[in-house]
């Protein structure tokens, strides 16, 4: 049974919890490392609501027997609906530790790993949406190329998409190692230590789980749910996610100076700052060596300083 080692645990809890009697949401329960740490610093008036869209993570929530804790099976893009159903009107803090958990990657049957053979699935919620196999066997060559290029920032996207389409005319691509082998035949050079399939697998994972759209929706809904003085902590693991988080914060923390820059348009528009940057932290050398999966992590914490004016 694989465990998940929570990343950047100490700075996350330290910078997120300003009010131990407050109400907090952990949008990405995983195996509950951050949730457990939050419960340790909250007092008896405190409350923690945790979300996850992976049914396996949701069954792990049952192991937390604490009256201050509520676990919910939901994508965080539905945070507003979840809070409404629970009768919660505002939050002191929201945590999003996006990306995959170690059990998701390490269990071959989840289909995330190019190192172990398994069904080519990659869905965090296996009951929702299209699997990676469905996508590579049915999408057009152009769509496959665009996904691999855009979400994997892969130089050989054109060649990989062509090889996928050539191969599927002979037989369907059904396993992770099937796909990893096709990709390895196309990728001529790679960063030292990086598997040729890394970027393609990242791209398909982001695509089938709609990770960037989820993140954007989650950020917007978290912002609206926070009270003034409440904090948002986001841990991301690759540059596409971190860029989105950074631009979201810039837009709301620095709206005047950004008017001319080409940044993502957001439904939240206000000419005065509504967020304040608190901290940006990366794992220490010690954390990176004890937990190599933390190496690419970035934590950004921000504080809501005003409501958006309607
Ligand atoms: C990196 S792990 C979180 C680990 C957790 N902080 C811990 O300490 O165990 C990410 C988790 O977020 C979940 N997740 C990712 N995107 C999600 C979304 N849009 N909505 C809800 N859960 C999501 C994944 O299923 C996974 O369990």
Short mmCIF file of C-alpha atoms and ligand atoms in Angstrom, two decimals:
data_model
loop_
_atom_site.label_atom_id
_atom_site.label_comp_id
_atom_site.label_asym_id
_atom_site.label_seq_id
_atom_site.Cartn_x
_atom_site.Cartn_y
_atom_site.Cartn_z
CA UNK A 1 0.00 0.00 0.00
CA UNK A 2 1.59 3.29 -1.03
CA UNK A 3 1.41 6.28 1.22
CA UNK A 4 1.34 9.91 0.17
CA UNK A 5 3.88 12.19 1.85
CA UNK A 6 2.32 15.65 2.19
CA UNK A 7 4.39 18.32 0.44
CA UNK A 8 5.44 21.65 2.01
CA UNK A 9 3.37 20.72 5.05
CA UNK A 10 4.85 23.05 7.65
CA UNK A 11 4.78 26.32 5.62
CA UNK A 12 1.33 25.49 4.27
CA UNK A 13 -0.26 25.10 7.70
CA UNK A 14 1.72 28.00 9.19
CA UNK A 15 0.67 30.46 6.47
CA UNK A 16 -2.89 29.21 6.00
CA UNK A 17 -4.29 29.03 9.52
CA UNK A 18 -4.64 32.51 11.02
CA UNK A 19 -7.75 31.65 13.04
CA UNK A 20 -7.76 28.27 14.85
CA UNK A 21 -11.52 28.62 15.46
CA UNK A 22 -12.22 29.15 11.77
CA UNK A 23 -13.71 27.08 8.96
CA UNK A 24 -11.27 25.67 6.39
CA UNK A 25 -11.54 23.63 3.20
CA UNK A 26 -8.96 21.13 1.98
CA UNK A 27 -9.98 20.86 -1.69
CA UNK A 28 -7.64 17.93 -2.38
CA UNK A 29 -7.83 15.39 0.47
CA UNK A 30 -5.68 12.70 -1.22
CA UNK A 31 -4.57 10.59 1.72
CA UNK A 32 -5.31 13.33 4.22
CA UNK A 33 -1.81 14.44 5.22
CA UNK A 34 -2.65 18.14 5.06
CA UNK A 35 -6.14 17.57 6.51
CA UNK A 36 -4.73 15.76 9.55
CA UNK A 37 -2.23 18.57 10.12
CA UNK A 38 -5.00 21.17 9.82
CA UNK A 39 -7.09 19.33 12.40
CA UNK A 40 -4.10 19.33 14.76
CA UNK A 41 -3.87 23.14 14.74
CA UNK A 42 -7.60 23.92 14.79
CA UNK A 43 -9.28 24.21 18.20
CA UNK A 44 -12.64 22.71 19.21
CA UNK A 45 -14.57 25.51 17.46
CA UNK A 46 -12.64 24.96 14.24
CA UNK A 47 -14.11 23.08 11.30
CA UNK A 48 -12.56 21.32 8.31
CA UNK A 49 -14.35 20.32 5.11
CA UNK A 50 -12.36 18.11 2.72
CA UNK A 51 -13.13 17.38 -0.93
CA UNK A 52 -11.74 14.90 -3.42
CA UNK A 53 -12.99 13.61 -6.74
CA UNK A 54 -11.24 10.24 -6.43
CA UNK A 55 -13.54 7.62 -4.83
CA UNK A 56 -10.49 5.91 -3.26
CA UNK A 57 -9.49 9.13 -1.53
CA UNK A 58 -13.09 9.56 -0.40
CA UNK A 59 -13.12 6.14 1.25
CA UNK A 60 -9.94 7.13 3.13
CA UNK A 61 -11.84 10.12 4.56
CA UNK A 62 -13.85 7.66 6.65
CA UNK A 63 -10.76 6.92 8.73
CA UNK A 64 -10.94 10.46 10.19
CA UNK A 65 -13.21 10.15 13.19
CA UNK A 66 -13.41 13.76 14.31
CA UNK A 67 -16.62 15.72 14.77
CA UNK A 68 -14.94 18.85 13.33
CA UNK A 69 -14.34 17.05 9.99
CA UNK A 70 -16.68 16.63 6.99
CA UNK A 71 -15.53 14.71 3.90
CA UNK A 72 -17.25 15.23 0.53
CA UNK A 73 -16.94 13.41 -2.81
CA UNK A 74 -16.82 16.32 -5.24
CA UNK A 75 -14.58 18.12 -7.69
CA UNK A 76 -13.41 21.42 -6.23
CA UNK A 77 -14.91 23.22 -9.22
CA UNK A 78 -18.21 22.64 -7.36
CA UNK A 79 -16.99 24.22 -4.12
CA UNK A 80 -19.84 26.77 -4.10
CA UNK A 81 -22.47 24.02 -4.34
CA UNK A 82 -20.79 21.94 -1.59
CA UNK A 83 -20.67 24.91 0.78
CA UNK A 84 -24.26 25.80 0.06
CA UNK A 85 -25.38 22.23 0.82
CA UNK A 86 -23.46 22.30 4.09
CA UNK A 87 -24.86 25.71 5.02
CA UNK A 88 -21.41 27.30 5.18
CA UNK A 89 -21.40 30.94 4.16
CA UNK A 90 -17.73 31.94 4.36
CA UNK A 91 -14.30 30.46 4.90
CA UNK A 92 -11.14 31.35 6.79
CA UNK A 93 -8.90 29.37 4.49
CA UNK A 94 -8.77 27.12 1.44
CA UNK A 95 -6.03 24.67 0.47
CA UNK A 96 -5.54 23.24 -3.02
CA UNK A 97 -2.69 20.70 -3.38
CA UNK A 98 -3.27 19.96 -7.03
CA UNK A 99 -1.88 17.15 -9.11
CA UNK A 100 -1.91 13.43 -8.45
CA UNK A 101 -1.40 11.54 -5.22
CA UNK A 102 1.27 8.86 -4.84
CA UNK A 103 -1.32 6.04 -4.63
CA UNK A 104 -2.81 7.26 -7.94
CA UNK A 105 0.59 7.09 -9.66
CA UNK A 106 1.84 3.94 -7.96
CA UNK A 107 -1.19 1.71 -8.57
CA UNK A 108 -0.76 0.34 -12.11
CA UNK A 109 -4.52 -0.25 -12.45
CA UNK A 110 -5.15 3.53 -12.30
CA UNK A 111 -3.23 3.89 -15.57
CA UNK A 112 -1.18 7.00 -14.70
CA UNK A 113 2.27 5.43 -14.81
CA UNK A 114 4.54 4.83 -17.78
CA UNK A 115 6.77 2.66 -15.59
CA UNK A 116 4.24 -0.06 -14.80
CA UNK A 117 1.80 -1.73 -17.13
CA UNK A 118 -1.90 -1.08 -16.59
CA UNK A 119 -5.05 -0.04 -18.42
CA UNK A 120 -4.55 3.36 -20.07
CA UNK A 121 -7.04 5.28 -17.94
CA UNK A 122 -5.57 8.26 -15.98
CA UNK A 123 -8.89 9.52 -14.64
CA UNK A 124 -8.86 10.74 -11.05
CA UNK A 125 -12.56 9.95 -10.96
CA UNK A 126 -12.91 6.75 -13.03
CA UNK A 127 -16.67 7.35 -13.20
CA UNK A 128 -16.40 10.67 -15.01
CA UNK A 129 -15.35 11.59 -18.54
CA UNK A 130 -13.19 9.96 -21.14
CA UNK A 131 -10.21 7.69 -20.33
CA UNK A 132 -6.81 8.35 -21.92
CA UNK A 133 -7.32 5.18 -24.03
CA UNK A 134 -10.64 6.51 -25.36
CA UNK A 135 -8.95 9.74 -26.30
CA UNK A 136 -5.89 8.30 -28.08
CA UNK A 137 -7.99 5.72 -29.94
CA UNK A 138 -10.73 8.09 -31.13
CA UNK A 139 -9.52 11.69 -31.32
CA UNK A 140 -8.23 13.14 -34.57
CA UNK A 141 -4.48 13.29 -35.16
CA UNK A 142 -4.68 17.08 -34.95
CA UNK A 143 -6.43 17.00 -31.56
CA UNK A 144 -3.89 14.52 -30.17
CA UNK A 145 -1.01 16.66 -31.40
CA UNK A 146 -2.52 19.82 -29.88
CA UNK A 147 -3.10 18.19 -26.49
CA UNK A 148 0.45 16.79 -26.33
CA UNK A 149 1.96 20.07 -27.47
CA UNK A 150 -0.12 22.36 -25.30
CA UNK A 151 -0.28 20.39 -22.05
CA UNK A 152 3.01 18.50 -22.36
CA UNK A 153 5.04 21.29 -24.00
CA UNK A 154 6.43 18.39 -26.05
CA UNK A 155 8.68 19.17 -29.04
CA UNK A 156 7.87 15.86 -30.72
CA UNK A 157 4.07 16.20 -30.45
CA UNK A 158 3.61 16.01 -34.21
CA UNK A 159 5.60 12.77 -34.53
CA UNK A 160 3.94 11.20 -31.47
CA UNK A 161 0.41 11.97 -32.73
CA UNK A 162 1.27 10.49 -36.15
CA UNK A 163 2.70 7.33 -34.54
CA UNK A 164 -0.38 6.94 -32.31
CA UNK A 165 -2.71 7.18 -35.30
CA UNK A 166 -0.58 4.78 -37.39
CA UNK A 167 -0.52 2.25 -34.57
CA UNK A 168 -4.25 2.38 -33.76
CA UNK A 169 -5.18 1.50 -37.33
CA UNK A 170 -3.54 -1.90 -36.68
CA UNK A 171 -4.80 -2.39 -33.12
CA UNK A 172 -6.19 -0.27 -30.29
CA UNK A 173 -3.83 1.25 -27.74
CA UNK A 174 -5.05 -0.10 -24.42
CA UNK A 175 -2.20 -0.12 -21.91
CA UNK A 176 0.24 2.36 -20.42
CA UNK A 177 3.28 0.46 -21.68
CA UNK A 178 1.75 0.27 -25.17
CA UNK A 179 1.63 4.05 -25.27
CA UNK A 180 5.02 4.51 -23.58
CA UNK A 181 6.64 2.35 -26.27
CA UNK A 182 5.02 4.26 -29.12
CA UNK A 183 6.21 7.55 -27.61
CA UNK A 184 9.75 6.23 -26.96
CA UNK A 185 10.01 5.48 -30.69
CA UNK A 186 9.41 9.17 -31.53
CA UNK A 187 11.30 11.12 -28.87
CA UNK A 188 14.88 11.59 -30.01
CA UNK A 189 16.29 13.71 -27.18
CA UNK A 190 15.16 14.25 -23.64
CA UNK A 191 16.27 16.20 -20.57
CA UNK A 192 18.72 14.12 -18.48
CA UNK A 193 16.91 11.65 -16.24
CA UNK A 194 13.53 12.26 -17.91
CA UNK A 195 11.62 9.32 -19.38
CA UNK A 196 10.63 9.92 -23.05
CA UNK A 197 6.97 9.42 -22.09
CA UNK A 198 6.93 11.97 -19.23
CA UNK A 199 5.56 14.90 -21.23
CA UNK A 200 2.99 12.88 -23.18
CA UNK A 201 1.63 11.25 -20.02
CA UNK A 202 1.48 14.63 -18.27
CA UNK A 203 -0.42 16.08 -21.23
CA UNK A 204 -2.99 13.29 -21.38
CA UNK A 205 -3.50 13.39 -17.64
CA UNK A 206 -4.14 17.14 -17.70
CA UNK A 207 -6.50 16.72 -20.63
CA UNK A 208 -8.63 13.81 -19.40
CA UNK A 209 -8.98 15.35 -15.94
CA UNK A 210 -9.53 18.89 -17.30
CA UNK A 211 -6.98 19.96 -14.70
CA UNK A 212 -6.45 23.55 -15.82
CA UNK A 213 -10.16 24.31 -16.17
CA UNK A 214 -10.74 22.72 -12.76
CA UNK A 215 -7.97 24.80 -11.23
CA UNK A 216 -9.28 28.05 -12.66
CA UNK A 217 -12.83 27.32 -11.49
CA UNK A 218 -11.55 26.23 -8.08
CA UNK A 219 -9.53 29.43 -7.63
CA UNK A 220 -12.47 31.64 -8.54
CA UNK A 221 -14.88 29.79 -6.25
CA UNK A 222 -12.38 29.70 -3.40
CA UNK A 223 -11.83 33.45 -3.74
CA UNK A 224 -15.57 34.14 -3.55
CA UNK A 225 -16.02 31.81 -0.56
CA UNK A 226 -13.23 33.39 1.51
CA UNK A 227 -14.03 36.09 4.05
CA UNK A 228 -11.90 39.23 4.00
CA UNK A 229 -8.70 38.24 5.83
CA UNK A 230 -9.12 34.61 4.73
CA UNK A 231 -6.26 32.87 2.97
CA UNK A 232 -5.81 30.68 -0.07
CA UNK A 233 -2.85 28.26 -0.29
CA UNK A 234 -2.14 26.53 -3.60
CA UNK A 235 0.54 23.90 -4.18
CA UNK A 236 1.18 23.16 -7.84
CA UNK A 237 3.57 20.77 -9.53
CA UNK A 238 4.19 21.95 -13.06
CA UNK A 239 4.68 25.21 -14.86
CA UNK A 240 1.28 25.31 -16.59
CA UNK A 241 -0.53 25.11 -13.25
CA UNK A 242 1.82 27.48 -11.48
CA UNK A 243 1.50 30.04 -14.29
CA UNK A 244 -2.27 29.92 -13.98
CA UNK A 245 -2.11 30.41 -10.19
CA UNK A 246 0.44 33.20 -10.52
CA UNK A 247 -1.62 35.05 -13.13
CA UNK A 248 -4.78 34.66 -11.05
CA UNK A 249 -3.04 36.22 -8.06
CA UNK A 250 -1.43 38.99 -10.17
CA UNK A 251 -4.76 39.95 -11.69
CA UNK A 252 -6.43 40.37 -8.33
CA UNK A 253 -3.46 41.74 -6.40
CA UNK A 254 -2.21 44.18 -8.97
CA UNK A 255 -5.05 45.06 -11.35
CA UNK A 256 -3.92 48.58 -12.37
CA UNK A 257 -0.39 47.75 -13.39
CA UNK A 258 -1.66 44.79 -15.40
CA UNK A 259 -4.19 46.50 -17.61
CA UNK A 260 -1.98 46.38 -20.68
CA UNK A 261 -0.54 42.95 -20.20
CA UNK A 262 -1.86 39.90 -21.95
CA UNK A 263 -3.11 37.87 -19.03
CA UNK A 264 -5.97 35.42 -18.82
CA UNK A 265 -9.31 37.12 -18.60
CA UNK A 266 -11.14 36.24 -15.40
CA UNK A 267 -14.78 36.66 -14.47
CA UNK A 268 -13.54 38.57 -11.41
CA UNK A 269 -12.62 42.10 -12.51
CA UNK A 270 -11.99 44.91 -10.06
CA UNK A 271 -9.88 48.00 -10.53
CA UNK A 272 -8.66 47.88 -6.91
CA UNK A 273 -6.62 45.06 -5.36
CA UNK A 274 -8.73 42.37 -3.70
CA UNK A 275 -5.88 39.97 -2.86
CA UNK A 276 -2.51 40.39 -1.17
CA UNK A 277 0.44 38.11 -1.91
CA UNK A 278 1.67 36.45 1.27
CA UNK A 279 4.41 34.01 0.34
CA UNK A 280 5.88 31.79 -2.37
CA UNK A 281 7.82 28.77 -1.12
CA UNK A 282 9.63 25.84 -2.73
CA UNK A 283 10.71 22.67 -0.91
CA UNK A 284 14.04 22.80 0.90
CA UNK A 285 16.95 20.68 -0.32
CA UNK A 286 16.21 18.36 2.57
CA UNK A 287 12.54 17.91 1.67
CA UNK A 288 13.41 17.36 -2.00
CA UNK A 289 15.90 14.65 -1.15
CA UNK A 290 13.60 12.88 1.37
CA UNK A 291 10.59 13.12 -0.97
CA UNK A 292 11.73 13.41 -4.61
CA UNK A 293 8.12 13.89 -5.74
CA UNK A 294 8.11 17.26 -3.96
CA UNK A 295 10.93 18.61 -6.15
CA UNK A 296 8.78 20.54 -8.62
CA UNK A 297 6.27 21.82 -6.05
CA UNK A 298 5.56 25.52 -5.52
CA UNK A 299 3.34 26.86 -2.73
CA UNK A 300 1.72 30.25 -3.18
CA UNK A 301 -0.31 31.76 -0.35
CA UNK A 302 -2.46 34.81 -0.78
CA UNK A 303 -4.92 36.73 1.43
CA UNK A 304 -8.26 38.25 0.47
CA UNK A 305 -8.22 41.93 1.37
CA UNK A 306 -11.55 43.09 -0.09
CA UNK A 307 -14.74 41.82 -1.66
CA UNK A 308 -15.15 42.35 -5.38
CA UNK A 309 -17.54 45.25 -5.99
CA UNK A 310 -20.50 44.19 -8.11
C1 LIG B 1 -1.42 15.80 -4.53
S1 LIG B 1 -2.83 14.92 -3.99
C2 LIG B 1 -3.23 15.68 -2.45
C3 LIG B 1 -2.51 15.06 -1.32
C4 LIG B 1 -2.97 15.53 0.05
N1 LIG B 1 -2.69 16.93 0.27
C5 LIG B 1 -2.35 14.70 1.13
O1 LIG B 1 -1.64 15.25 1.98
O2 LIG B 1 -2.56 13.47 1.14
C6 LIG B 1 -4.08 15.56 -5.02
C7 LIG B 1 -5.46 15.02 -4.75
O3 LIG B 1 -6.37 15.95 -5.30
C8 LIG B 1 -7.39 15.29 -5.95
N2 LIG B 1 -7.86 16.20 -6.99
C9 LIG B 1 -7.18 16.67 -8.05
N3 LIG B 1 -7.94 17.49 -8.76
C10 LIG B 1 -9.13 17.59 -8.11
C11 LIG B 1 -10.34 18.32 -8.34
N4 LIG B 1 -10.47 19.11 -9.40
N5 LIG B 1 -11.34 18.20 -7.45
C12 LIG B 1 -11.22 17.40 -6.35
N6 LIG B 1 -10.10 16.66 -6.09
C13 LIG B 1 -9.08 16.77 -6.97
C14 LIG B 1 -6.77 14.04 -6.50
O4 LIG B 1 -7.76 13.04 -6.69
C15 LIG B 1 -5.79 13.69 -5.40
O5 LIG B 1 -6.36 12.80 -4.47
#
